[in-house]
Amino acid sequence: MRISSRISSILRNLFRKQQVEGQLDDEVRAFVDMVTEERMAAGMSASEARRSAQVEFGGIEQVKQAVRDRRAGAGLELFWQDVQFSLRQLGRAPGFTIAALAALALGIGANTAIFSVVNAVLLKPLTYPDADRMVEFLAPSTVIANNLACIPEFHFFQSQTSVFKEVAAYDNAGPGYNLAGDRPEQLHGIHVTEAYFRVYGAPIQLGRTFTQQEDAPHGGKVAVLSYGLWQRKFAGDKAIVGKSLSLGNEPYTIVGVVGKDFVSDPQADIWLPFQFAPVSDDMNHFFQVAGLLKPGVTVAQANAQLKLAAAEYHRDYPNTDPRQEFLVGTLQDSIVGNVRQSLLVLLGAVSLVLLIACANVANLLLVRATGRKREFAIRSALGAGRARIVRQLLTESVLLSLAGGFLGLGLGFVGVRALLAVSPAGLPRIGEDGSAIGIDWRVLSFTLSVSLLTGILFGIFPALSASRSDLNSALKESSNRSGTGFRQGKTRSLLVISEVSLALVLLIGAALLIRTFMALHGVGPGFDFHNVLTMEMSLNGDRYQKTAGVSQLSKDGRDRLNAIPGVELAAAAYWLPIDVEDAMPFQVIRRPVKKDCCGSKWMSVSPGYLRLFRIPILRGRDFTENDKAGAPGVALINEALAKQLWPNEDPVGQQVMCGQGIGPELDGEPVRQIVGIVADSHNSGLGQPADPMMMVPIAQVPDGYAAAYSNIQPLFWLVRTHGDPHQAIAAVTDQLRVASGGFPVAHIRTMDEVMGRSTARESFNMMLLTIFGAVALVLAAIGIYGLMAYSVEQRTQEMGIRIALGADRSALRKLVMWQGMRLALLGVAVGLAASFGLTRLIASFLFGVQPWDPIVFTTVPIILSAVALVAVLLPAVRASNVDPMQALRAE
Amino acid sequence: MSPKPTNLLQGTLDLLVLKALGSGDLHGLGISRRIEQITQGTFLVKPGSLFPALHRLEEAGWLSSCWGESENNRRAKFYRLTRAGKSQLAVEAEQWARVVLAMTNALRAT
């Protein structure tokens, strides 16, 4: 009964409002009339009686409003009223509305953009069913911490059945596979062990995944297809299982197709079994290992167990480094890696931009509130309580921020795409060109709550201060220029000071990253990367399981490429000079044999590689075509290795023996004589010093090593051209197809592009922080300008009087400028102090510049102050040009 | 008559309005006067509190209203206790008695 009566009341109140209001009116009037009659009957005059009746009643409008506020559905109705009123008010001040919307859309848009990246990279759970139990093998203490494992390590992990439910190995990148056909194509394929699909919980669309027999040596040539490849190349043929597929001219039997939604990392079109030997002493680290913890086992427990079991492993393999630890970490962490910190810093930076935007809008609102003083006074005279006015103003600001948020959502979505198109950030999990970054419920609710919060944040102070007005004085004031009270002036000054200080923090961060980027680009990489074309070729097939085949291809390919007009020189290698990831232990002949004596980065190259990259030979000679199989073994070392091992003697002529104890892959490795020293180049990235490195001819590596490389990664072809390298692409790919007997090339890039990618993260961070800093600078300048322009306008009369009384105009100008600059300088001081503390957060992203770089910490405040000076100059000039007669007459 | 009218306790007003209407239908001014009378002038209900309370009680379904003629032949809105209102009056009266008893005992306790 109560509920139904309440609902009918709400409906009546909302939809038959006129009738309800009319009745309230009648009722109130009847009450006053009756009291008046009583008073008249008691002997008062008619007018006196009515007056006293009204006094007894109190404010008629206030009583009526109290009744309205109590009505069922009043909240809803009031809200709707407020919304309509706010929209009218905002529409009436288009300049203000547009300015506020622009600031908010910019601030919220930037936040939405960054959050959508954070969401895709850090927040979205991995799509695998047991993602929380998936762990990745880590190699914290090996020479190169690339987290790769060898077969004995893999078997060791497999044997830890007390903590792992499943353990699987998979290729780090994969060699790629050449799919035969009219237009040969390189497929992205990786080797996996049989348990891989169970660890990743891959759904099966058709057929099955590998059996244990298929994953054992001589298990046959079988393949599992991705859904995408199945659709693209086989038109979704339902009878595909059992059919044959030609990879690198060899037939593979298709045993299954995985489901549509399976996203593997690294991404793959096709999976092949590793077929590891059950017992192996192959110490070559060339694949990654992931595992599924048993239910209830934590990462810490697994690591404790691995630590215990490590001793056993070192007993079984006495040649291994006993300091080698075994650790696992969650898969999500290992995929995200060190990106987390840089994204969080960006998120922090972008929220500062939003704070500045908030301060700006709050300032605009304060100005507006001053202009609307009379409106508020009249409304409170008509029965609106203070809470009512605050609520109305908050509705206005929240509406504003929601509209800003809506615009910002669009802006952010477009912005993040544009940004990633310009600067591929090298971020994990964002898909091809950021396609995995989208708007989901997390982004939506983030934007919504940020909008609501900002609306309340920038709305609450202006609303409170506006509603604090004294009704009587406000109504009496003849002009709407009254009431720039001390308190309000202080609030606005504080807002401007904080804007300036936040902007300074952002600008200093941006400047540090710009200096970092410049420092990175100022680093001579140690090789010439202009006019060089790079591309990859997958070497599939038995021919490339032997050194002779690879070396013959290298020779034929280079001969054909060198014959192309416009090509200066061609070479082949397994690594590009900016990123050499392989390493090898070795012994120096005629020095006492020591376990773990020496080791360095190691790569095999064709003749011409050094000349192509213009890496100088400091001593000795380059490789020639005569350094072939059967000829005496040779090696080149870089300066860093020479200094490390032969600080006081000439390395040229020394002999080394590489890869002892590595296992079958290095069987047949010859004793090598060092024939030359080459200049250092940044072989671990521009931000890192050159690591010691050894190079050997492709033609002189053992067969096992050649086979291992053919199985784990593609070969790089390198071409130096006389002109634009892009011109040569068609001819180069044609010639390589002929030389290889039909293999395609993939990932055709200029070396300039490769270098750009190697600093993609730095350039992404720098670009974003620069954009944020610029936006902050503009917003802060507008903030100062707005405050000073407004205060000059308010004081036109005062200025007029001063001038009329003989004040010096230039003194007046200085006065206004000083008032504005004082705020700016205070903001700069606060911002400097904050920056000293905050730049430490980005210390790990910096290169070649200190977090407290004196150049940055002096120039940025000067730039900001200069901009502030320009912003206060205009109002100051206006103040000094006030015409006293006009100013006085205006009032 | 007490020299100074007491402020109404929270919740007391509803009970007084229900009670005032217990003896028959009344318009707004009548209710105000009736409360003044039955509390011997202790409570003076101002229109600013009375009208919102009347409308709230009506929306709660405890009062119903209709337009009628006042004693001076003036059109006025009369309020009447509904059946739900009567039982509400009983409930609230009983609650009030309990509060009074408890408070009295509490204040007497040594």
Coordinates of C-alpha atoms in Angstrom, one line a residue, chain A residues 406-688:
Chain A
F406 CA 32.5 12.3 -24.1
L407 CA 34.6 14.5 -26.5
G408 CA 37.7 13.2 -24.7
L409 CA 36.8 9.6 -25.3
G410 CA 36.6 10.2 -29.0
L411 CA 39.7 12.3 -28.9
G412 CA 41.6 9.7 -26.9
F413 CA 40.6 6.9 -29.2
V414 CA 41.7 8.7 -32.3
G415 CA 44.7 10.2 -30.5
V416 CA 46.2 6.9 -29.4
R417 CA 45.9 5.5 -32.9
A418 CA 47.5 8.5 -34.5
L419 CA 50.2 8.4 -31.9
L420 CA 51.0 4.7 -32.5
A421 CA 50.9 5.2 -36.2
V422 CA 53.5 8.0 -35.9
S423 CA 55.6 6.3 -33.2
P424 CA 55.3 2.5 -32.9
A425 CA 56.0 2.3 -29.2
G426 CA 57.5 -1.2 -29.2
L427 CA 54.9 -2.1 -26.5
P428 CA 53.9 -5.7 -25.8
R429 CA 50.3 -6.9 -26.1
I430 CA 49.0 -4.0 -28.2
G431 CA 48.7 -6.1 -31.4
E432 CA 49.6 -5.0 -34.9
D433 CA 49.9 -1.2 -34.8
G434 CA 47.9 -1.0 -31.6
S435 CA 44.9 -2.9 -32.9
A436 CA 44.4 -4.5 -29.5
I437 CA 43.9 -1.1 -27.9
G438 CA 40.3 -0.5 -27.8
I439 CA 37.5 0.9 -25.7
D440 CA 36.1 -1.7 -23.3
W441 CA 34.2 -1.4 -20.1
R442 CA 37.4 -0.6 -18.2
V443 CA 38.3 2.3 -20.4
L444 CA 34.6 3.5 -20.4
S445 CA 34.3 3.4 -16.7
F446 CA 37.7 5.0 -16.3
T447 CA 36.7 7.9 -18.5
L448 CA 33.3 8.2 -16.8
S449 CA 34.7 8.3 -13.3
V450 CA 37.5 10.7 -14.3
S451 CA 34.9 13.0 -15.8
L452 CA 32.6 12.8 -12.8
L453 CA 35.6 13.4 -10.4
T454 CA 36.9 16.3 -12.4
G455 CA 33.5 17.8 -12.6
I456 CA 33.2 17.7 -8.8
L457 CA 36.8 18.7 -8.3
F458 CA 36.7 21.9 -10.4
G459 CA 33.1 22.6 -9.5
I460 CA 33.1 22.4 -5.8
F461 CA 35.2 25.4 -4.8
P462 CA 33.5 27.9 -7.2
A463 CA 30.1 26.5 -6.1
L464 CA 30.8 26.9 -2.4
S465 CA 32.3 30.4 -2.8
A466 CA 29.4 31.5 -5.0
S467 CA 26.8 30.3 -2.6
R468 CA 28.5 32.0 0.3
S469 CA 27.3 35.4 -1.0
D470 CA 25.6 37.8 1.3
L471 CA 22.1 38.2 0.0
N472 CA 21.4 41.8 1.0
S473 CA 24.6 43.4 -0.2
A474 CA 24.5 41.4 -3.4
L475 CA 21.0 42.6 -4.2
K476 CA 21.8 46.2 -3.3
E477 CA 24.9 46.4 -5.5
S478 CA 24.1 48.3 -8.6
S479 CA 26.7 46.6 -10.7
N480 CA 27.7 43.1 -11.3
R481 CA 31.4 44.0 -10.8
S482 CA 31.3 43.7 -7.1
G483 CA 32.6 41.2 -4.8
T484 CA 36.1 40.3 -6.0
G485 CA 36.6 39.5 -2.4
F486 CA 39.9 38.7 -0.9
R487 CA 39.1 35.1 -0.4
Q488 CA 38.2 34.5 -4.0
G489 CA 41.3 36.3 -5.2
K490 CA 43.4 34.0 -3.1
T491 CA 41.7 30.9 -4.4
R492 CA 42.3 32.0 -7.9
S493 CA 45.9 32.9 -7.2
L494 CA 46.5 29.5 -5.7
L495 CA 45.0 27.8 -8.7
V496 CA 47.3 29.7 -11.0
I497 CA 50.4 28.9 -8.9
S498 CA 49.6 25.2 -8.9
E499 CA 49.0 25.3 -12.6
V500 CA 52.4 26.9 -13.2
S501 CA 54.2 24.4 -10.9
L502 CA 52.5 21.4 -12.4
A503 CA 53.4 22.6 -15.9
L504 CA 57.0 23.1 -14.8
V505 CA 57.2 19.5 -13.6
L506 CA 55.9 18.2 -16.9
L507 CA 58.1 20.5 -18.9
I508 CA 61.2 19.4 -17.0
G509 CA 60.3 15.8 -17.5
A510 CA 59.8 16.4 -21.2
A511 CA 63.1 18.3 -21.5
L512 CA 65.0 15.5 -19.8
L513 CA 63.5 12.9 -22.2
I514 CA 64.3 15.2 -25.2
R515 CA 67.9 15.4 -24.0
T516 CA 67.9 11.6 -23.6
F517 CA 66.6 11.2 -27.1
M518 CA 69.2 13.6 -28.5
A519 CA 71.9 11.8 -26.5
L520 CA 70.9 8.5 -28.0
H521 CA 70.9 9.9 -31.5
G522 CA 74.2 11.5 -30.8
V523 CA 75.7 8.1 -30.0
G524 CA 77.7 7.0 -33.0
P525 CA 76.5 3.4 -33.3
G526 CA 79.9 2.3 -34.6
F527 CA 78.6 1.5 -38.1
D528 CA 77.0 3.3 -41.0
F529 CA 73.3 2.5 -41.2
H530 CA 72.3 4.7 -44.1
N531 CA 71.4 3.2 -47.5
V532 CA 71.3 -0.3 -46.2
L533 CA 68.5 -2.7 -46.9
T534 CA 67.9 -5.6 -44.5
M535 CA 65.6 -8.6 -45.0
E536 CA 65.1 -12.1 -43.6
M537 CA 65.0 -15.5 -45.2
S538 CA 63.9 -18.7 -43.6
L539 CA 66.3 -21.5 -44.5
N540 CA 64.1 -24.6 -44.5
G541 CA 65.1 -28.0 -45.7
D542 CA 67.9 -30.6 -45.3
R543 CA 70.3 -28.5 -47.5
Y544 CA 70.6 -25.9 -44.8
Q545 CA 71.2 -28.4 -42.0
K546 CA 74.8 -28.3 -43.1
T547 CA 77.3 -25.5 -43.2
A548 CA 78.1 -26.2 -46.9
G549 CA 74.5 -25.5 -48.0
V550 CA 74.3 -22.2 -46.0
S551 CA 77.7 -21.1 -47.2
Q552 CA 76.9 -21.9 -50.8
L553 CA 73.6 -19.9 -50.6
S554 CA 75.5 -17.0 -49.0
K555 CA 78.0 -17.1 -51.9
D556 CA 75.4 -17.4 -54.7
G557 CA 73.1 -14.8 -53.1
R558 CA 75.9 -12.3 -52.7
D559 CA 77.1 -12.8 -56.2
R560 CA 73.7 -12.2 -57.6
L561 CA 73.0 -9.2 -55.4
N562 CA 76.4 -7.6 -56.2
A563 CA 75.5 -7.9 -59.9
I564 CA 72.4 -5.7 -59.5
P565 CA 73.0 -2.2 -60.8
G566 CA 72.8 0.3 -57.9
V567 CA 74.0 -2.2 -55.3
E568 CA 77.3 -1.4 -53.8
L569 CA 77.8 -4.4 -51.7
A570 CA 75.8 -7.4 -50.2
A571 CA 76.4 -9.6 -47.2
A572 CA 74.7 -12.2 -45.1
A573 CA 74.7 -12.7 -41.3
Y574 CA 72.5 -14.0 -38.5
W575 CA 72.5 -10.8 -36.5
L576 CA 72.3 -7.1 -37.2
P577 CA 75.1 -5.0 -35.7
I578 CA 72.8 -3.2 -33.3
D579 CA 71.4 -6.3 -31.7
V580 CA 73.7 -9.4 -31.3
E581 CA 72.1 -11.8 -28.9
D582 CA 74.2 -15.0 -29.2
A583 CA 77.2 -15.7 -27.0
M584 CA 79.8 -18.4 -26.7
P585 CA 82.4 -19.5 -24.1
F586 CA 85.9 -20.1 -25.4
Q587 CA 89.4 -20.9 -24.2
V588 CA 92.6 -19.1 -25.2
I589 CA 95.1 -21.6 -26.4
R590 CA 98.4 -21.7 -24.6
R591 CA 96.8 -20.2 -21.5
P592 CA 96.0 -22.5 -18.6
V593 CA 92.5 -24.1 -19.1
K594 CA 90.0 -22.6 -16.7
K595 CA 86.4 -23.4 -16.4
D596 CA 84.4 -20.3 -17.4
C597 CA 87.6 -18.7 -18.6
C598 CA 86.2 -16.5 -21.3
G599 CA 83.1 -15.8 -23.3
S600 CA 81.7 -13.1 -25.5
K601 CA 79.0 -12.3 -28.0
W602 CA 79.5 -14.5 -31.0
M603 CA 78.2 -14.2 -34.5
S604 CA 78.9 -15.7 -37.9
V605 CA 79.0 -13.4 -40.9
S606 CA 79.8 -13.5 -44.6
P607 CA 82.7 -11.7 -46.1
G608 CA 81.7 -8.1 -46.8
Y609 CA 79.7 -7.6 -43.6
L610 CA 82.2 -5.2 -42.0
R611 CA 82.8 -3.2 -45.2
L612 CA 79.0 -3.0 -45.8
F613 CA 78.5 -1.5 -42.4
R614 CA 81.7 0.5 -42.7
I615 CA 83.0 -0.9 -39.4
P616 CA 86.7 -0.1 -39.4
I617 CA 89.3 -2.8 -39.0
L618 CA 91.8 -1.5 -36.5
R619 CA 94.5 -4.2 -36.9
G620 CA 94.9 -7.3 -39.1
R621 CA 92.6 -8.2 -41.9
D622 CA 88.9 -8.7 -42.8
F623 CA 87.4 -12.1 -43.8
T624 CA 87.8 -13.1 -47.4
E625 CA 86.3 -15.8 -49.6
N626 CA 89.3 -17.9 -48.9
D627 CA 88.3 -18.3 -45.2
K628 CA 86.2 -21.3 -46.2
A629 CA 85.5 -24.7 -44.9
G630 CA 88.7 -26.7 -44.7
A631 CA 90.9 -23.6 -44.6
P632 CA 92.6 -22.7 -41.2
G633 CA 90.0 -21.4 -38.7
V634 CA 89.8 -17.6 -38.3
A635 CA 88.1 -15.2 -36.0
L636 CA 87.8 -11.4 -35.6
I637 CA 87.4 -9.8 -32.3
N638 CA 86.2 -6.3 -31.4
E639 CA 88.2 -3.7 -29.4
A640 CA 86.3 -4.4 -26.2
L641 CA 87.2 -8.1 -26.2
A642 CA 90.8 -7.2 -27.1
K643 CA 91.1 -4.9 -24.2
Q644 CA 89.4 -7.3 -21.9
L645 CA 91.6 -10.4 -22.6
W646 CA 94.8 -9.0 -24.1
P647 CA 95.3 -5.7 -22.4
N648 CA 99.1 -5.8 -22.7
E649 CA 99.7 -8.0 -25.8
D650 CA 98.7 -8.2 -29.4
P651 CA 95.7 -10.4 -29.8
V652 CA 96.3 -10.9 -33.6
G653 CA 97.8 -14.3 -34.0
Q654 CA 96.4 -15.6 -30.8
Q655 CA 94.4 -18.8 -31.0
V656 CA 91.1 -19.7 -29.4
M657 CA 88.9 -22.8 -29.0
C658 CA 85.2 -22.0 -28.9
G659 CA 82.2 -23.8 -27.4
Q660 CA 83.8 -26.7 -25.5
G661 CA 81.2 -28.3 -23.3
I662 CA 78.4 -26.8 -25.3
G663 CA 77.4 -30.1 -26.8
P664 CA 77.0 -31.7 -30.2
E665 CA 76.3 -28.4 -32.0
L666 CA 79.9 -27.3 -31.7
D667 CA 81.4 -30.7 -32.6
G668 CA 84.0 -30.1 -35.2
E669 CA 84.7 -26.5 -34.2
P670 CA 88.2 -25.8 -35.3
V671 CA 90.9 -24.0 -33.4
R672 CA 90.7 -20.4 -34.7
Q673 CA 93.4 -17.8 -35.1
I674 CA 92.5 -14.2 -34.4
V675 CA 93.2 -12.4 -37.7
G676 CA 92.0 -8.9 -36.9
I677 CA 90.5 -6.4 -34.4
V678 CA 87.5 -4.4 -35.4
A679 CA 86.2 -1.2 -33.9
D680 CA 83.5 -1.4 -31.3
S681 CA 79.8 -0.9 -32.3
H682 CA 76.8 -0.8 -30.0
N683 CA 75.9 -4.4 -30.3
S684 CA 73.3 -4.4 -27.3
G685 CA 71.4 -1.3 -28.3
L686 CA 72.3 2.4 -28.5
G687 CA 71.9 3.0 -24.8
Q688 CA 74.4 0.3 -23.8

